[in-house]
C-alpha positions as a printed NumPy array, in Angstrom:
array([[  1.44 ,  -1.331,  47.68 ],
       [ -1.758,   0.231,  48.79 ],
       [ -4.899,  -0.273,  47.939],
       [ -8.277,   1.464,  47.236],
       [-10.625,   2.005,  49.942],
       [-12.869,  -1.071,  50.915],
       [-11.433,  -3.546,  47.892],
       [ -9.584,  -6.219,  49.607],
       [ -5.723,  -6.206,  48.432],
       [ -5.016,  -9.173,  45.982],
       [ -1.376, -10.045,  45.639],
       [ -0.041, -10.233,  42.078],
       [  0.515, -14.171,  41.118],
       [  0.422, -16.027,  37.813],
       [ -3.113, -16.339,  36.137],
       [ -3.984, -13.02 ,  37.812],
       [ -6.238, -10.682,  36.045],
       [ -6.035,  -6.899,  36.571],
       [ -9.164,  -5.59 ,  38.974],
       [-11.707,  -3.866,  37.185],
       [-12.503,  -1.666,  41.095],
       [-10.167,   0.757,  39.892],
       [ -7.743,  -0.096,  42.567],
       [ -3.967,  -1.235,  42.094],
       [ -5.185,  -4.2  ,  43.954],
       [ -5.118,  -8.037,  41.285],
       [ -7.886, -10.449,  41.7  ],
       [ -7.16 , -14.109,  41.093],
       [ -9.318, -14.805,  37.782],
       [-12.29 , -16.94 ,  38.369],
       [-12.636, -18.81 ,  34.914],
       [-14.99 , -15.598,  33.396],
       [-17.999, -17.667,  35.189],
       [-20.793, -15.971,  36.832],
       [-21.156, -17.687,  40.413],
       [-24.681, -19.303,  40.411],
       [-27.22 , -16.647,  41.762],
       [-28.353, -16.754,  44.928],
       [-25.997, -19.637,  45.925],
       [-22.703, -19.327,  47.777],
       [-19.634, -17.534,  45.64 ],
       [-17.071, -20.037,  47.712],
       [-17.51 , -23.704,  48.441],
       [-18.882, -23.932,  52.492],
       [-17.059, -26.275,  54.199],
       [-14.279, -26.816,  51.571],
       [-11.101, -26.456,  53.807],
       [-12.427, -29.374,  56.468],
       [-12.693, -31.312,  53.322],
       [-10.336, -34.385,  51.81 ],
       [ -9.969, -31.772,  48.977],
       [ -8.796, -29.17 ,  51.177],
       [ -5.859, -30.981,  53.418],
       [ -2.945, -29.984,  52.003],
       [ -4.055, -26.264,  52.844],
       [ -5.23 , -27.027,  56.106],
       [ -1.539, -28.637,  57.499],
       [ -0.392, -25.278,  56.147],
       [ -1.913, -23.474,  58.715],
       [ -1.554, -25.881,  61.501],
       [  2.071, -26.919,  63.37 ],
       [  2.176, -30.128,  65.586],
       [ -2.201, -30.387,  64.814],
       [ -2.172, -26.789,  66.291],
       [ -2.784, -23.495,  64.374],
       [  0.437, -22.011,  63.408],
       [  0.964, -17.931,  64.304],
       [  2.013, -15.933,  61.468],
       [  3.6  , -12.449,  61.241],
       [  2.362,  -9.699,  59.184],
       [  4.709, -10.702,  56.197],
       [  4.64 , -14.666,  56.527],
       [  2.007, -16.731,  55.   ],
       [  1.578, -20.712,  55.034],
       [  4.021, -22.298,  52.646],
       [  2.546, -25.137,  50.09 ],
       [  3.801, -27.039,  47.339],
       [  4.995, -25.585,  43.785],
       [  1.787, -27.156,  42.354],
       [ -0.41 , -26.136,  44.831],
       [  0.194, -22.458,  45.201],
       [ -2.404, -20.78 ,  45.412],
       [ -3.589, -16.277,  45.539],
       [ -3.026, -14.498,  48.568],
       [ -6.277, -11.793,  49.021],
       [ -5.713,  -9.035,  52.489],
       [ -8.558,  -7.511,  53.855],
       [ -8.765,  -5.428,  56.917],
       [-11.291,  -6.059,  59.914],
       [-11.746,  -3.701,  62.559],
       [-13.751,  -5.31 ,  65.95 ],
       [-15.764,  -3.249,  67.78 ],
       [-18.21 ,  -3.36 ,  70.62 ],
       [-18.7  ,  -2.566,  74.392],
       [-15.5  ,  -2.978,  76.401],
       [-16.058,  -6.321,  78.001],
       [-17.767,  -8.09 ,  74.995],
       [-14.976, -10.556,  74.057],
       [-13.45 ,  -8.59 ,  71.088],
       [ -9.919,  -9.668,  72.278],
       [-11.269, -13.549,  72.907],
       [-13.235, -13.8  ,  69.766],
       [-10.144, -12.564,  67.81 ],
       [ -7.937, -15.114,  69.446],
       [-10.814, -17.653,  69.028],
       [-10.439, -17.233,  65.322],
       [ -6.892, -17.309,  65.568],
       [ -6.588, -20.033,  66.855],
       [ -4.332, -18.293,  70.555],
       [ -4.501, -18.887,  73.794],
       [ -7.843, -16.503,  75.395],
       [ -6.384, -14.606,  78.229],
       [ -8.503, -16.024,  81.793],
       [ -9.206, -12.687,  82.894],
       [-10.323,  -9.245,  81.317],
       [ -8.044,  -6.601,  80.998],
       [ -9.139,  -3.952,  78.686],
       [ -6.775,  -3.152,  75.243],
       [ -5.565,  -0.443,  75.967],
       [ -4.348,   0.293,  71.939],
       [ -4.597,  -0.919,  69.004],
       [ -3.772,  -5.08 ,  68.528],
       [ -3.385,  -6.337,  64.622],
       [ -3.617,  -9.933,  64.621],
       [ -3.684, -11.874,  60.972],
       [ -5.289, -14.981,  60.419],
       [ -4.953, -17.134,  57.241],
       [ -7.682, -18.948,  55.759],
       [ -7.982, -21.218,  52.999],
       [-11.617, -21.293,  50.461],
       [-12.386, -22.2  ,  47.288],
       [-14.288, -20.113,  44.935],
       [-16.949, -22.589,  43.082],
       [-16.174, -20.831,  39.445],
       [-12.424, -21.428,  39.684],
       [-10.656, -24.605,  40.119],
       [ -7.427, -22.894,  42.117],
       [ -8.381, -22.042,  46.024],
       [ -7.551, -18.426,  47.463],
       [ -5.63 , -17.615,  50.197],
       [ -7.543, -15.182,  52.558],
       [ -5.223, -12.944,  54.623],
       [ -7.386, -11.37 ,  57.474],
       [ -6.247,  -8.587,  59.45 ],
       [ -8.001,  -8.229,  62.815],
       [ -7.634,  -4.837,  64.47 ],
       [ -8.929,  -4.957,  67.575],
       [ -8.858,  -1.682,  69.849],
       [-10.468,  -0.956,  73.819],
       [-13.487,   0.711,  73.882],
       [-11.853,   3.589,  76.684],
       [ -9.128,   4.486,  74.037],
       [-11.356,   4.705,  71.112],
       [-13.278,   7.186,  73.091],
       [-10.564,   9.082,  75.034],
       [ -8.275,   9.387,  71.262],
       [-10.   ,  10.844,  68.853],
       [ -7.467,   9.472,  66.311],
       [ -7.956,   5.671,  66.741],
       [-11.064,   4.833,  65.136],
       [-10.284,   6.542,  61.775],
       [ -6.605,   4.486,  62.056],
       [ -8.896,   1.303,  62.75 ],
       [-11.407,   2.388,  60.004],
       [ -8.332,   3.613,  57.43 ],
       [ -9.053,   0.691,  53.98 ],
       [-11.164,  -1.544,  56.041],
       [-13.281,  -4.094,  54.023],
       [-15.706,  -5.019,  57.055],
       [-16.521,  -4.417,  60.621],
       [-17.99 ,  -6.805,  63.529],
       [-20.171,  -5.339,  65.797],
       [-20.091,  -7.627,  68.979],
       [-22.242,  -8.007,  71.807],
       [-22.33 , -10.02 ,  74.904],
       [-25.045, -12.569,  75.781],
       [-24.518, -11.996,  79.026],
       [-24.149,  -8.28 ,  79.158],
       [-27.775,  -6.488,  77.726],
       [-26.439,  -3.345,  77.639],
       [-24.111,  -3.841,  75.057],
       [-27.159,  -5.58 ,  72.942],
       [-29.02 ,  -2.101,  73.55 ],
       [-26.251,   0.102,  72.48 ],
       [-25.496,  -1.887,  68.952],
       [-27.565,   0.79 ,  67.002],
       [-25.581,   3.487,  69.109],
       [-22.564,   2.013,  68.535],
       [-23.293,   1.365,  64.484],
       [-24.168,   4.986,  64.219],
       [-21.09 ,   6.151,  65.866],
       [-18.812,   3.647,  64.148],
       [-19.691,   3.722,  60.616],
       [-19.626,   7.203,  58.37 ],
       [-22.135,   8.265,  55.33 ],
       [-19.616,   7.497,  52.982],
       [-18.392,   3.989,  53.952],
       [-21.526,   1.896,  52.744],
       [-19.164,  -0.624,  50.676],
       [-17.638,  -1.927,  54.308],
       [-19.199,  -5.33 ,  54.902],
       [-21.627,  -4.964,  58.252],
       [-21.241,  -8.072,  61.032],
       [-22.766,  -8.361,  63.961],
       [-21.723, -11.107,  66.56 ],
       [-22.966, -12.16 ,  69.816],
       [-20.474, -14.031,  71.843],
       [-20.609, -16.088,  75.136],
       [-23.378, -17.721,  73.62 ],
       [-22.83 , -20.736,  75.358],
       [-23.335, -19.254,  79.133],
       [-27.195, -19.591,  78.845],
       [-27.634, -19.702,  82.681],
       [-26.233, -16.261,  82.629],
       [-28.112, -14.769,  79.435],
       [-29.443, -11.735,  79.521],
       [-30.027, -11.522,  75.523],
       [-33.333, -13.867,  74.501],
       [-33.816, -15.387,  71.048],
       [-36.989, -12.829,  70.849],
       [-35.061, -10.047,  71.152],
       [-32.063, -11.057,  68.337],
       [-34.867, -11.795,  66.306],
       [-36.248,  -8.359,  66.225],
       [-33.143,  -7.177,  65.675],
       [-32.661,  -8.514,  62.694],
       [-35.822,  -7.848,  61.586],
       [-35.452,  -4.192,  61.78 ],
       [-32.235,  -3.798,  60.986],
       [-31.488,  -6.344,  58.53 ],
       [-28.295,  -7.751,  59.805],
       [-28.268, -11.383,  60.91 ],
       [-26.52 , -12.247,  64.233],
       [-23.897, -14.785,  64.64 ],
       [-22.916, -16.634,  67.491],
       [-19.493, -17.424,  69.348],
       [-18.766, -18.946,  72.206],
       [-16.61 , -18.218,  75.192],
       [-14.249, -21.037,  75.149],
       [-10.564, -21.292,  74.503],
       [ -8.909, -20.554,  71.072],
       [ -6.82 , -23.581,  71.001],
       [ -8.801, -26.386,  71.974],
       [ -9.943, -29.338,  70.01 ],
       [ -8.746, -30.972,  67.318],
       [ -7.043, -30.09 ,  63.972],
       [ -6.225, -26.499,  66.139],
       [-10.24 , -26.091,  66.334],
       [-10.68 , -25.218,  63.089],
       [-14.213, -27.166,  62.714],
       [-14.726, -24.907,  66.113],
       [-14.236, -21.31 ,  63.516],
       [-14.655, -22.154,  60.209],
       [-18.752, -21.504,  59.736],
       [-17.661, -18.037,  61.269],
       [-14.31 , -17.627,  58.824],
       [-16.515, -19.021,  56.244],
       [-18.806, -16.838,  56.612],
       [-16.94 , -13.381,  56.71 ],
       [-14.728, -14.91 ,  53.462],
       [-17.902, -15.413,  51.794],
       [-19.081, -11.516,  52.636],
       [-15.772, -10.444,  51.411],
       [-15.179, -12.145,  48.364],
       [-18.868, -11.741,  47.457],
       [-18.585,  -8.159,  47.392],
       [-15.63 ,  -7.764,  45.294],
       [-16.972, -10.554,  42.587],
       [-20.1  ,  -8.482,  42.117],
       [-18.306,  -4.98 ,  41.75 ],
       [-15.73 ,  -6.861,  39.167],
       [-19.012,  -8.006,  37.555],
       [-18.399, -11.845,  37.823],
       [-20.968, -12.655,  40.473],
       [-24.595, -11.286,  40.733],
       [-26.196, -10.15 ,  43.916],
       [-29.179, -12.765,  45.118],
       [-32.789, -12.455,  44.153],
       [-35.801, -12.949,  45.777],
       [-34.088, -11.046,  49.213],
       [-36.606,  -9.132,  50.686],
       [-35.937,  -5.172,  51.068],
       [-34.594,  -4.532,  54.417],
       [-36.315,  -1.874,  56.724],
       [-34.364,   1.516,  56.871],
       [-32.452,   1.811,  59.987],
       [-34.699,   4.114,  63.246],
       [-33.824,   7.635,  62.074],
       [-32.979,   7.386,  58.679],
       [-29.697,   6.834,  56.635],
       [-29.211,   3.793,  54.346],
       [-26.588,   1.292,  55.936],
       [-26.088,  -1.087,  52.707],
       [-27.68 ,  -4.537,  52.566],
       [-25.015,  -7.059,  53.991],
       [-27.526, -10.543,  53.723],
       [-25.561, -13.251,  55.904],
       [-26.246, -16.578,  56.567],
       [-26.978, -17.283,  60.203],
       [-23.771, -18.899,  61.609],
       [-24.104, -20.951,  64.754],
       [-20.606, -21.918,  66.435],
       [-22.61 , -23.532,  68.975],
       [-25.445, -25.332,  69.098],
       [-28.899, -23.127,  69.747],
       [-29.91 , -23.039,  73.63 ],
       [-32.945, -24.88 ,  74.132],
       [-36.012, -22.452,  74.178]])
């Protein structure tokens, strides 16, 4: 079943109402409730809850996060089924950046030690349990990474539209530790994302934040970033994927939480059961011209600031 172009795929299940996007796509119903403007559309925090640990052991095996296949999904009690929702991510940035680490990161996989560049195109999926705050029943979220090297995007033409082909979002990373890639984000935006695909949901992501010794990023100059292009950085670190307790969820989820939020935010408001916030100031237009879509996020820390 396919689905239309930047609507995240809901799986038909009981209680399911048809989408209104125009899509073949089913949303889980949300109670006909408009989520509280302004405020979050899914409940932060809910899956390192009491609330949410039957979901959690379904994603983790032996207190480590279990790896699923691109048709297996965790398994939970009769009573406590709950909506499947797939949505495509495509990571992109400067070879050298940490796509493949952050992915694996999120995914709770080993991080290989050293660099090699990805030479294709690498899918990985990552389940992750949320609760919208207008429904009672939690969702499901089946993410689709697709991570691809920066050489073969540029030496095969045919790669980024296959990576961009009914995306929902796309993370723009960055190294801490690598300025360059920090300089070429608006480059890289420009290249990346087309005049016709303003409904993908717009992330930008600095990793190795933790290596402050070998920064070469400063606060100043993330924060006029996002002052003129109206796109809040988040921050990962450089550590392994599997470390930590409880398979390091508490390590990912503001950042799952986060891009869950984007998602499912976007699709409530086009099916006309969420508003968009007020008060949000207008967002400068991009150097040059051309409209990139507001995509407001909350600023996600997975590690603690560096002292100024």
């Amino acid at each position: 079943m396919r689905r239309s172009k930047g609507a995240g795929r809901r799986e038909a299940t009981p209680g399911a109402v048809t989408s209104p996007r125009g899509g073949s796509g089913r949303r889980p119903a949300v109670g006909g409730l408009m989520a509280e403007r302004g405020g979050p559309v899914l409940e932060p925090g809910w899956l390192l809850s009491p609330a949410g640990r039957p979901y959690r052991d379904s994603i983790l095996h032996k207190n480590r996060r279990r790896v699923f296949g691109l048709l297996e999904r965790p398994v939970l009690p009769p009573p406590l089924a709950a909506p499947t929702v797939t949505y495509k991510l495509f990571v992109s940035g400067k070879s050298g950046v940490g796509k493949t680490a952050l992915v694996a990161m999120l995914a709770g996989t080993p991080v290989p030690p050293t660099h090699h560049e990805t030479l294709g195109i690498e899918a990985t999926t990552v389940h992750w349990p949320a609760k919208p705050r207008a429904s009672g029943r939690p969702v499901i979220f089946q993410l689709h990474f697709w991570d691809c090297g920066d050489g073969a995007l540029r030496k095969f033409e045919h790669l980024l539209p296959a990576c961009k082909e009914e995306a929902d979002a796309i993370l723009f990373l960055f190294s801490f530790t690598d300025r360059s890639s920090f300089e070429e984000l608006p480059a890289l935006m420009s290249r990346v994302i087309g005049p016709d695909e303003e409904n993908l949901v717009k992330v930008v992501v600095g990793t190795k934040f933790d290596l402050s010794p070998q920064a070469d990023v400063t606060e100043g100059d993330v924060v006029a970033f996002e002052g003129t292009w109206g796109l809040p950085v988040l921050r990962a670190g450089s550590g392994p994927g599997l470390g930590g307790a409880g398979g390091g969820l508490a390590r990912v989820a503001p950042l799952l939480d986060a891009l869950v939020e984007r998602l499912w935010r976007r699709d409530q408001i086009a099916a006309g059961v969420a508003l968009e916030d007020e008060g949000t100031p207008p967002r400068p237009e991009p150097p040059g011209g051309g409209g990139w879509g507001r995509c407001f996020l909350t600023q996600i820390h997975l590690f603690p600031p560096r002292d100024a």
